[in-house]
PDB file of C-alpha atoms in Angstrom:
ATOM      1  CA  UNK A  27      14.616  31.572 -30.770  1.00  0.00           C
ATOM      2  CA  UNK A  28      14.367  33.186 -34.216  1.00  0.00           C
ATOM      3  CA  UNK A  29      11.462  35.586 -34.585  1.00  0.00           C
ATOM      4  CA  UNK A  30       9.596  34.797 -37.797  1.00  0.00           C
ATOM      5  CA  UNK A  31       8.885  37.699 -40.155  1.00  0.00           C
ATOM      6  CA  UNK A  32       5.481  37.451 -41.783  1.00  0.00           C
ATOM      7  CA  UNK A  33       4.047  39.539 -44.614  1.00  0.00           C
ATOM      8  CA  UNK A  34       0.881  39.486 -46.688  1.00  0.00           C
ATOM      9  CA  UNK A  35       0.652  39.815 -50.436  1.00  0.00           C
ATOM     10  CA  UNK A  36      -1.883  42.185 -51.986  1.00  0.00           C
ATOM     11  CA  UNK A  37      -3.723  39.046 -53.183  1.00  0.00           C
ATOM     12  CA  UNK A  38      -5.064  38.673 -49.637  1.00  0.00           C
ATOM     13  CA  UNK A  39      -7.257  41.720 -50.143  1.00  0.00           C
ATOM     14  CA  UNK A  40      -7.215  42.912 -53.781  1.00  0.00           C
ATOM     15  CA  UNK A  41     -10.622  44.598 -53.795  1.00  0.00           C
ATOM     16  CA  UNK A  42     -10.029  46.943 -50.855  1.00  0.00           C
ATOM     17  CA  UNK A  43      -8.194  50.220 -51.072  1.00  0.00           C
ATOM     18  CA  UNK A  44      -4.698  50.626 -49.675  1.00  0.00           C
ATOM     19  CA  UNK A  45      -5.903  51.949 -46.322  1.00  0.00           C
ATOM     20  CA  UNK A  46      -8.103  48.905 -45.779  1.00  0.00           C
ATOM     21  CA  UNK A  47      -5.383  46.517 -46.946  1.00  0.00           C
ATOM     22  CA  UNK A  48      -2.859  48.021 -44.529  1.00  0.00           C
ATOM     23  CA  UNK A  49      -5.452  47.794 -41.770  1.00  0.00           C
ATOM     24  CA  UNK A  50      -5.781  44.052 -42.427  1.00  0.00           C
ATOM     25  CA  UNK A  51      -1.998  43.698 -42.194  1.00  0.00           C
ATOM     26  CA  UNK A  52      -1.855  45.616 -38.938  1.00  0.00           C
ATOM     27  CA  UNK A  53      -4.810  43.734 -37.527  1.00  0.00           C
ATOM     28  CA  UNK A  54      -3.194  40.328 -37.963  1.00  0.00           C
ATOM     29  CA  UNK A  55       0.180  41.501 -36.699  1.00  0.00           C
ATOM     30  CA  UNK A  56       2.413  40.918 -39.720  1.00  0.00           C
ATOM     31  CA  UNK A  57       5.469  43.066 -40.305  1.00  0.00           C
ATOM     32  CA  UNK A  58       5.384  43.502 -44.078  1.00  0.00           C
ATOM     33  CA  UNK A  59       3.248  43.823 -47.200  1.00  0.00           C
ATOM     34  CA  UNK A  60       3.826  42.987 -50.841  1.00  0.00           C
ATOM     35  CA  UNK A  61       2.469  45.525 -53.293  1.00  0.00           C
ATOM     36  CA  UNK A  62       1.366  44.304 -56.729  1.00  0.00           C
ATOM     37  CA  UNK A  63       1.324  46.128 -60.036  1.00  0.00           C
ATOM     38  CA  UNK A  64      -1.476  43.976 -61.494  1.00  0.00           C
ATOM     39  CA  UNK A  65      -4.364  44.737 -59.138  1.00  0.00           C
ATOM     40  CA  UNK A  66      -7.142  46.570 -60.914  1.00  0.00           C
ATOM     41  CA  UNK A  67      -7.917  50.009 -59.519  1.00  0.00           C
ATOM     42  CA  UNK A  68      -5.259  49.938 -56.813  1.00  0.00           C
ATOM     43  CA  UNK A  69      -1.772  51.361 -56.232  1.00  0.00           C
ATOM     44  CA  UNK A  70      -0.148  51.131 -59.664  1.00  0.00           C
ATOM     45  CA  UNK A  71      -3.410  51.369 -61.580  1.00  0.00           C
ATOM     46  CA  UNK A  72      -4.402  54.589 -59.823  1.00  0.00           C
ATOM     47  CA  UNK A  73      -0.963  56.192 -60.167  1.00  0.00           C
ATOM     48  CA  UNK A  74       0.043  56.244 -56.502  1.00  0.00           C
ATOM     49  CA  UNK A  75       3.462  57.900 -56.240  1.00  0.00           C
ATOM     50  CA  UNK A  76       6.160  55.699 -54.689  1.00  0.00           C
ATOM     51  CA  UNK A  77       7.001  58.207 -51.943  1.00  0.00           C
ATOM     52  CA  UNK A  78       3.326  58.396 -50.993  1.00  0.00           C
ATOM     53  CA  UNK A  79       3.186  54.607 -50.853  1.00  0.00           C
ATOM     54  CA  UNK A  80       6.281  54.530 -48.641  1.00  0.00           C
ATOM     55  CA  UNK A  81       4.788  57.131 -46.323  1.00  0.00           C
ATOM     56  CA  UNK A  82       1.473  55.355 -45.922  1.00  0.00           C
ATOM     57  CA  UNK A  83       3.064  51.961 -45.299  1.00  0.00           C
ATOM     58  CA  UNK A  84       5.431  53.457 -42.740  1.00  0.00           C
ATOM     59  CA  UNK A  85       2.578  55.269 -40.984  1.00  0.00           C
ATOM     60  CA  UNK A  86       0.883  51.885 -40.603  1.00  0.00           C
ATOM     61  CA  UNK A  87       4.010  50.570 -38.878  1.00  0.00           C
ATOM     62  CA  UNK A  88       4.788  48.180 -41.739  1.00  0.00           C
ATOM     63  CA  UNK A  89       7.566  47.454 -44.245  1.00  0.00           C
ATOM     64  CA  UNK A  90       7.299  46.854 -47.977  1.00  0.00           C
ATOM     65  CA  UNK A  91       8.529  43.302 -48.581  1.00  0.00           C
ATOM     66  CA  UNK A  92       8.515  43.484 -52.393  1.00  0.00           C
ATOM     67  CA  UNK A  93       6.996  44.918 -55.531  1.00  0.00           C
ATOM     68  CA  UNK A  94       5.319  42.053 -57.387  1.00  0.00           C
ATOM     69  CA  UNK A  95       6.035  41.656 -60.337  1.00  0.00           C
ATOM     70  CA  UNK A  96       7.871  42.039 -63.635  1.00  0.00           C
ATOM     71  CA  UNK A  97       6.035  39.516 -65.775  1.00  0.00           C
ATOM     72  CA  UNK A  98       7.607  37.713 -68.766  1.00  0.00           C
ATOM     73  CA  UNK A  99      11.047  38.787 -67.599  1.00  0.00           C
ATOM     74  CA  UNK A 100      12.759  36.040 -69.636  1.00  0.00           C
ATOM     75  CA  UNK A 101      11.354  37.376 -72.911  1.00  0.00           C
ATOM     76  CA  UNK A 102      13.530  40.474 -73.140  1.00  0.00           C
ATOM     77  CA  UNK A 103      12.726  43.319 -75.527  1.00  0.00           C
ATOM     78  CA  UNK A 104      12.442  47.108 -75.473  1.00  0.00           C
ATOM     79  CA  UNK A 105       9.010  46.992 -73.846  1.00  0.00           C
ATOM     80  CA  UNK A 106      10.271  44.695 -71.097  1.00  0.00           C
ATOM     81  CA  UNK A 107      13.302  46.911 -70.506  1.00  0.00           C
ATOM     82  CA  UNK A 108      11.088  49.985 -70.114  1.00  0.00           C
ATOM     83  CA  UNK A 109       8.761  48.184 -67.722  1.00  0.00           C
ATOM     84  CA  UNK A 110      11.692  46.827 -65.707  1.00  0.00           C
ATOM     85  CA  UNK A 111      13.288  50.236 -65.380  1.00  0.00           C
ATOM     86  CA  UNK A 112      10.038  51.741 -64.143  1.00  0.00           C
ATOM     87  CA  UNK A 113       9.413  49.007 -61.553  1.00  0.00           C
ATOM     88  CA  UNK A 114      13.000  49.010 -60.299  1.00  0.00           C
ATOM     89  CA  UNK A 115      13.053  52.778 -59.882  1.00  0.00           C
ATOM     90  CA  UNK A 116       9.631  52.663 -58.214  1.00  0.00           C
ATOM     91  CA  UNK A 117      10.879  50.005 -55.790  1.00  0.00           C
ATOM     92  CA  UNK A 118      13.993  52.017 -54.992  1.00  0.00           C
ATOM     93  CA  UNK A 119      11.998  55.166 -54.316  1.00  0.00           C
ATOM     94  CA  UNK A 120       9.378  53.494 -52.111  1.00  0.00           C
ATOM     95  CA  UNK A 121      11.989  51.501 -50.191  1.00  0.00           C
ATOM     96  CA  UNK A 122      11.069  48.023 -51.420  1.00  0.00           C
ATOM     97  CA  UNK A 123      14.130  45.761 -51.194  1.00  0.00           C
ATOM     98  CA  UNK A 124      13.254  43.795 -54.315  1.00  0.00           C
ATOM     99  CA  UNK A 125      10.970  43.160 -57.255  1.00  0.00           C
ATOM    100  CA  UNK A 126       9.646  39.712 -58.118  1.00  0.00           C
ATOM    101  CA  UNK A 127      10.572  38.429 -61.598  1.00  0.00           C
ATOM    102  CA  UNK A 128       8.106  35.987 -63.187  1.00  0.00           C
ATOM    103  CA  UNK A 129       8.811  33.965 -66.351  1.00  0.00           C
ATOM    104  CA  UNK A 130       6.647  33.597 -69.432  1.00  0.00           C
ATOM    105  CA  UNK A 131       3.751  31.166 -68.994  1.00  0.00           C
ATOM    106  CA  UNK A 132       2.557  30.179 -72.471  1.00  0.00           C
ATOM    107  CA  UNK A 133       2.027  26.677 -73.833  1.00  0.00           C
ATOM    108  CA  UNK A 134       2.627  28.065 -77.324  1.00  0.00           C
ATOM    109  CA  UNK A 135       5.894  29.834 -76.443  1.00  0.00           C
ATOM    110  CA  UNK A 136       7.795  27.586 -78.836  1.00  0.00           C
ATOM    111  CA  UNK A 137      11.358  28.269 -77.674  1.00  0.00           C
ATOM    112  CA  UNK A 138      13.693  25.312 -77.373  1.00  0.00           C
ATOM    113  CA  UNK A 139      15.381  24.502 -74.046  1.00  0.00           C
ATOM    114  CA  UNK A 140      18.655  25.930 -75.377  1.00  0.00           C
ATOM    115  CA  UNK A 141      16.929  29.129 -76.500  1.00  0.00           C
ATOM    116  CA  UNK A 142      15.230  29.474 -73.108  1.00  0.00           C
ATOM    117  CA  UNK A 143      18.590  29.127 -71.358  1.00  0.00           C
ATOM    118  CA  UNK A 144      20.113  31.765 -73.616  1.00  0.00           C
ATOM    119  CA  UNK A 145      17.179  34.136 -73.220  1.00  0.00           C
ATOM    120  CA  UNK A 146      17.229  33.698 -69.439  1.00  0.00           C
ATOM    121  CA  UNK A 147      20.856  34.784 -69.267  1.00  0.00           C
ATOM    122  CA  UNK A 148      20.265  37.649 -71.680  1.00  0.00           C
ATOM    123  CA  UNK A 149      17.409  38.945 -69.532  1.00  0.00           C
ATOM    124  CA  UNK A 150      19.345  38.628 -66.290  1.00  0.00           C
ATOM    125  CA  UNK A 151      22.380  40.358 -67.814  1.00  0.00           C
ATOM    126  CA  UNK A 152      20.167  43.275 -68.858  1.00  0.00           C
ATOM    127  CA  UNK A 153      18.516  43.463 -65.442  1.00  0.00           C
ATOM    128  CA  UNK A 154      21.700  43.192 -63.376  1.00  0.00           C
ATOM    129  CA  UNK A 155      23.023  46.772 -63.867  1.00  0.00           C
ATOM    130  CA  UNK A 156      19.546  48.290 -63.506  1.00  0.00           C
ATOM    131  CA  UNK A 157      19.107  46.523 -60.182  1.00  0.00           C
ATOM    132  CA  UNK A 158      22.627  47.291 -58.960  1.00  0.00           C
ATOM    133  CA  UNK A 159      22.354  50.986 -59.822  1.00  0.00           C
ATOM    134  CA  UNK A 160      19.181  51.276 -57.732  1.00  0.00           C
ATOM    135  CA  UNK A 161      20.072  49.008 -54.814  1.00  0.00           C
ATOM    136  CA  UNK A 162      17.161  46.681 -55.569  1.00  0.00           C
ATOM    137  CA  UNK A 163      17.243  42.866 -55.728  1.00  0.00           C
ATOM    138  CA  UNK A 164      15.595  40.961 -58.572  1.00  0.00           C
ATOM    139  CA  UNK A 165      13.742  37.993 -57.060  1.00  0.00           C
ATOM    140  CA  UNK A 166      13.476  35.253 -59.681  1.00  0.00           C
ATOM    141  CA  UNK A 167      10.350  33.182 -59.018  1.00  0.00           C
ATOM    142  CA  UNK A 168      10.147  29.921 -60.982  1.00  0.00           C
ATOM    143  CA  UNK A 169       6.520  29.034 -61.714  1.00  0.00           C
ATOM    144  CA  UNK A 170       5.558  25.373 -61.619  1.00  0.00           C
ATOM    145  CA  UNK A 171       2.602  25.168 -63.986  1.00  0.00           C
ATOM    146  CA  UNK A 172       2.981  22.982 -67.115  1.00  0.00           C
ATOM    147  CA  UNK A 173       3.116  25.964 -69.515  1.00  0.00           C
ATOM    148  CA  UNK A 174       5.837  27.801 -67.574  1.00  0.00           C
ATOM    149  CA  UNK A 175       9.133  28.509 -69.337  1.00  0.00           C
ATOM    150  CA  UNK A 176      11.012  28.366 -66.006  1.00  0.00           C
ATOM    151  CA  UNK A 177       9.632  25.729 -63.635  1.00  0.00           C
ATOM    152  CA  UNK A 178      12.674  24.743 -61.607  1.00  0.00           C
ATOM    153  CA  UNK A 179      15.167  26.679 -59.514  1.00  0.00           C
ATOM    154  CA  UNK A 180      18.264  24.880 -60.779  1.00  0.00           C
ATOM    155  CA  UNK A 181      18.383  26.625 -64.173  1.00  0.00           C
ATOM    156  CA  UNK A 182      17.768  29.993 -62.495  1.00  0.00           C
ATOM    157  CA  UNK A 183      20.620  29.464 -60.035  1.00  0.00           C
ATOM    158  CA  UNK A 184      22.954  28.318 -62.813  1.00  0.00           C
ATOM    159  CA  UNK A 185      22.113  31.345 -64.935  1.00  0.00           C
ATOM    160  CA  UNK A 186      22.606  33.802 -62.078  1.00  0.00           C
ATOM    161  CA  UNK A 187      25.934  32.176 -61.213  1.00  0.00           C
ATOM    162  CA  UNK A 188      27.038  32.306 -64.851  1.00  0.00           C
ATOM    163  CA  UNK A 189      26.606  36.078 -64.960  1.00  0.00           C
ATOM    164  CA  UNK A 190      28.002  36.622 -61.451  1.00  0.00           C
ATOM    165  CA  UNK A 191      24.606  38.003 -60.513  1.00  0.00           C
ATOM    166  CA  UNK A 192      24.116  37.040 -56.870  1.00  0.00           C
ATOM    167  CA  UNK A 193      23.907  40.247 -54.885  1.00  0.00           C
ATOM    168  CA  UNK A 194      21.647  41.944 -57.416  1.00  0.00           C
ATOM    169  CA  UNK A 195      19.644  38.768 -58.073  1.00  0.00           C
ATOM    170  CA  UNK A 196      18.210  36.081 -55.800  1.00  0.00           C
ATOM    171  CA  UNK A 197      15.332  33.605 -55.657  1.00  0.00           C
ATOM    172  CA  UNK A 198      11.746  33.920 -54.520  1.00  0.00           C
ATOM    173  CA  UNK A 199      10.543  30.527 -53.279  1.00  0.00           C
ATOM    174  CA  UNK A 200       6.845  29.797 -53.701  1.00  0.00           C
ATOM    175  CA  UNK A 201       5.627  26.753 -51.774  1.00  0.00           C
ATOM    176  CA  UNK A 202       2.698  26.199 -54.146  1.00  0.00           C
ATOM    177  CA  UNK A 203       4.818  26.406 -57.293  1.00  0.00           C
ATOM    178  CA  UNK A 204       7.424  24.133 -55.717  1.00  0.00           C
ATOM    179  CA  UNK A 205       4.753  21.558 -54.891  1.00  0.00           C
ATOM    180  CA  UNK A 206       3.064  21.859 -58.278  1.00  0.00           C
ATOM    181  CA  UNK A 207       6.157  20.849 -60.263  1.00  0.00           C
ATOM    182  CA  UNK A 208       7.760  18.613 -57.595  1.00  0.00           C
ATOM    183  CA  UNK A 209      11.014  20.590 -57.718  1.00  0.00           C
ATOM    184  CA  UNK A 210      13.624  18.571 -55.780  1.00  0.00           C
ATOM    185  CA  UNK A 211      15.793  21.593 -54.907  1.00  0.00           C
ATOM    186  CA  UNK A 212      15.301  24.540 -52.542  1.00  0.00           C
ATOM    187  CA  UNK A 213      18.492  26.681 -52.581  1.00  0.00           C
ATOM    188  CA  UNK A 214      17.800  28.465 -49.285  1.00  0.00           C
ATOM    189  CA  UNK A 215      21.166  30.225 -49.396  1.00  0.00           C
ATOM    190  CA  UNK A 216      20.050  32.012 -52.566  1.00  0.00           C
ATOM    191  CA  UNK A 217      16.498  32.840 -51.406  1.00  0.00           C
ATOM    192  CA  UNK A 218      15.381  36.267 -50.190  1.00  0.00           C
ATOM    193  CA  UNK A 219      11.578  35.881 -50.130  1.00  0.00           C
ATOM    194  CA  UNK A 220       9.152  33.009 -49.480  1.00  0.00           C
ATOM    195  CA  UNK A 221       5.534  32.888 -50.672  1.00  0.00           C
ATOM    196  CA  UNK A 222       3.218  30.505 -48.822  1.00  0.00           C
ATOM    197  CA  UNK A 223      -0.273  29.325 -49.721  1.00  0.00           C
ATOM    198  CA  UNK A 224      -2.159  26.239 -48.667  1.00  0.00           C
ATOM    199  CA  UNK A 225      -3.733  23.539 -50.808  1.00  0.00           C
ATOM    200  CA  UNK A 226      -6.597  21.432 -49.508  1.00  0.00           C
ATOM    201  CA  UNK A 227      -7.914  20.185 -52.845  1.00  0.00           C
ATOM    202  CA  UNK A 228      -7.292  16.449 -53.239  1.00  0.00           C
ATOM    203  CA  UNK A 229      -9.071  15.580 -56.474  1.00  0.00           C
ATOM    204  CA  UNK A 230      -6.252  16.764 -58.766  1.00  0.00           C
ATOM    205  CA  UNK A 231      -2.587  15.850 -59.112  1.00  0.00           C
ATOM    206  CA  UNK A 232      -0.166  18.665 -58.216  1.00  0.00           C
ATOM    207  CA  UNK A 233       0.429  19.583 -61.861  1.00  0.00           C
ATOM    208  CA  UNK A 234      -3.320  19.992 -62.355  1.00  0.00           C
ATOM    209  CA  UNK A 235      -3.721  22.652 -59.670  1.00  0.00           C
ATOM    210  CA  UNK A 236      -4.358  26.266 -60.628  1.00  0.00           C
ATOM    211  CA  UNK A 237      -3.964  29.650 -58.911  1.00  0.00           C
ATOM    212  CA  UNK A 238      -7.546  29.686 -57.500  1.00  0.00           C
ATOM    213  CA  UNK A 239      -6.633  26.522 -55.566  1.00  0.00           C
ATOM    214  CA  UNK A 240      -4.245  28.556 -53.403  1.00  0.00           C
ATOM    215  CA  UNK A 241      -5.747  29.330 -50.003  1.00  0.00           C
ATOM    216  CA  UNK A 242      -4.529  30.088 -46.506  1.00  0.00           C
ATOM    217  CA  UNK A 243      -2.244  27.525 -44.881  1.00  0.00           C
ATOM    218  CA  UNK A 244      -4.007  25.230 -42.408  1.00  0.00           C
ATOM    219  CA  UNK A 245      -3.910  21.752 -40.945  1.00  0.00           C
ATOM    220  CA  UNK A 246      -5.503  20.365 -44.135  1.00  0.00           C
ATOM    221  CA  UNK A 247      -2.621  21.578 -46.326  1.00  0.00           C
ATOM    222  CA  UNK A 248      -1.177  18.956 -48.688  1.00  0.00           C
ATOM    223  CA  UNK A 249       1.465  21.205 -50.304  1.00  0.00           C
ATOM    224  CA  UNK A 250       4.001  20.733 -47.524  1.00  0.00           C
ATOM    225  CA  UNK A 251       4.249  24.359 -46.487  1.00  0.00           C
ATOM    226  CA  UNK A 252       5.487  23.562 -42.985  1.00  0.00           C
ATOM    227  CA  UNK A 253       8.071  21.057 -44.202  1.00  0.00           C
ATOM    228  CA  UNK A 254       9.361  23.402 -46.887  1.00  0.00           C
ATOM    229  CA  UNK A 255       9.677  26.435 -44.631  1.00  0.00           C
ATOM    230  CA  UNK A 256      11.299  24.401 -41.845  1.00  0.00           C
ATOM    231  CA  UNK A 257      14.075  23.456 -44.258  1.00  0.00           C
ATOM    232  CA  UNK A 258      14.647  27.114 -45.078  1.00  0.00           C
ATOM    233  CA  UNK A 259      14.722  28.140 -41.430  1.00  0.00           C
ATOM    234  CA  UNK A 260      17.097  25.306 -40.636  1.00  0.00           C
ATOM    235  CA  UNK A 261      19.451  26.648 -43.303  1.00  0.00           C
ATOM    236  CA  UNK A 262      19.405  30.114 -41.741  1.00  0.00           C
ATOM    237  CA  UNK A 263      16.690  31.855 -43.771  1.00  0.00           C
ATOM    238  CA  UNK A 264      15.577  35.010 -41.952  1.00  0.00           C
ATOM    239  CA  UNK A 265      13.561  36.875 -44.588  1.00  0.00           C
ATOM    240  CA  UNK A 266       9.845  37.435 -45.006  1.00  0.00           C
ATOM    241  CA  UNK A 267       7.346  34.584 -45.178  1.00  0.00           C
ATOM    242  CA  UNK A 268       4.538  36.110 -47.199  1.00  0.00           C
ATOM    243  CA  UNK A 269       0.984  34.794 -47.490  1.00  0.00           C
ATOM    244  CA  UNK A 270      -0.131  34.760 -51.135  1.00  0.00           C
ATOM    245  CA  UNK A 271      -3.593  33.198 -51.627  1.00  0.00           C
ATOM    246  CA  UNK A 272      -5.515  33.407 -54.890  1.00  0.00           C
ATOM    247  CA  UNK A 273      -8.718  31.657 -53.811  1.00  0.00           C
ATOM    248  CA  UNK A 274     -11.504  33.999 -55.016  1.00  0.00           C
ATOM    249  CA  UNK A 275     -13.710  32.986 -52.082  1.00  0.00           C
ATOM    250  CA  UNK A 276     -11.067  34.166 -49.599  1.00  0.00           C
ATOM    251  CA  UNK A 277     -10.383  37.305 -51.588  1.00  0.00           C
ATOM    252  CA  UNK A 278     -14.089  38.207 -51.463  1.00  0.00           C
ATOM    253  CA  UNK A 279     -14.473  37.782 -47.696  1.00  0.00           C
ATOM    254  CA  UNK A 280     -16.018  40.858 -46.055  1.00  0.00           C
ATOM    255  CA  UNK A 281     -13.168  40.645 -43.545  1.00  0.00           C
ATOM    256  CA  UNK A 282     -10.229  38.315 -44.276  1.00  0.00           C
ATOM    257  CA  UNK A 283      -8.680  39.122 -40.899  1.00  0.00           C
ATOM    258  CA  UNK A 284      -9.999  36.227 -38.785  1.00  0.00           C
ATOM    259  CA  UNK A 285      -9.196  33.518 -41.348  1.00  0.00           C
ATOM    260  CA  UNK A 286      -5.787  35.031 -42.048  1.00  0.00           C
ATOM    261  CA  UNK A 287      -4.984  35.390 -38.354  1.00  0.00           C
ATOM    262  CA  UNK A 288      -5.883  31.741 -37.794  1.00  0.00           C
ATOM    263  CA  UNK A 289      -3.603  30.713 -40.656  1.00  0.00           C
ATOM    264  CA  UNK A 290      -0.738  32.756 -39.239  1.00  0.00           C
ATOM    265  CA  UNK A 291      -1.250  31.204 -35.805  1.00  0.00           C
ATOM    266  CA  UNK A 292      -1.320  27.733 -37.300  1.00  0.00           C
ATOM    267  CA  UNK A 293       1.814  28.198 -39.401  1.00  0.00           C
ATOM    268  CA  UNK A 294       3.748  29.913 -36.630  1.00  0.00           C
ATOM    269  CA  UNK A 295       2.857  27.181 -34.119  1.00  0.00           C
ATOM    270  CA  UNK A 296       3.593  24.380 -36.599  1.00  0.00           C
ATOM    271  CA  UNK A 297       6.969  25.850 -37.467  1.00  0.00           C
ATOM    272  CA  UNK A 298       7.917  26.302 -33.815  1.00  0.00           C
ATOM    273  CA  UNK A 299       6.849  22.744 -32.956  1.00  0.00           C
ATOM    274  CA  UNK A 300       8.630  21.281 -35.993  1.00  0.00           C
ATOM    275  CA  UNK A 301      11.866  22.948 -34.984  1.00  0.00           C
ATOM    276  CA  UNK A 302      11.615  22.109 -31.265  1.00  0.00           C
TER     277      UNK A 302
END
């Protein structure tokens, strides 16, 4: 039987220092952690060197699953190129296999569908040699909210194929984003990272949900986490399944360990039973 590889995103515990965050990860028995560059006062904000990060994660018996994220990656300019180079080199030095690439989310973006397709390819073409030179994978994560400039995986896959980018580029599948925009496609063969988060809120349609509605996965989940992940596993996916909640109540828990451990037990059991 395939052993599932679980990780936790820094969003699980954004207000604790790195030592405490790694202790949470160890306490619940996951194998990996995702480090974010947008958490106030933590790793990137306080200037933690990538080799020091690698050392501390390794000492905790863990692996870095990704660096999350290069924002607005499909709006390429000199500033974006500088930021991308820094994050890619940081990932390479700390041993992270990939960096997550998030598209622009702006209802006033104004670009036409044709311009967005062109800009997507331009961005990926610029990123491809940077990633290849450093042995890092760019993990394109479509975001399903209404104002996103890249909601669905199909255009991302087409663009990566057009530039012969698979190898340096892949997909990050997010169960919440997938549910939010009702994306019909999964592309497990092109996916190298899965984000999971549960939704129990029932008073809004999927497109009306927001990041704070993302909690731990449990029996009350309506986002189809189990069904989505089962399809990936059935297609041979063997990468990390990373918990990425944004619920501020969960993030403020004095100890997220018990609730997180229960969610891991639930998801692991549900996946095993679904595949039996």
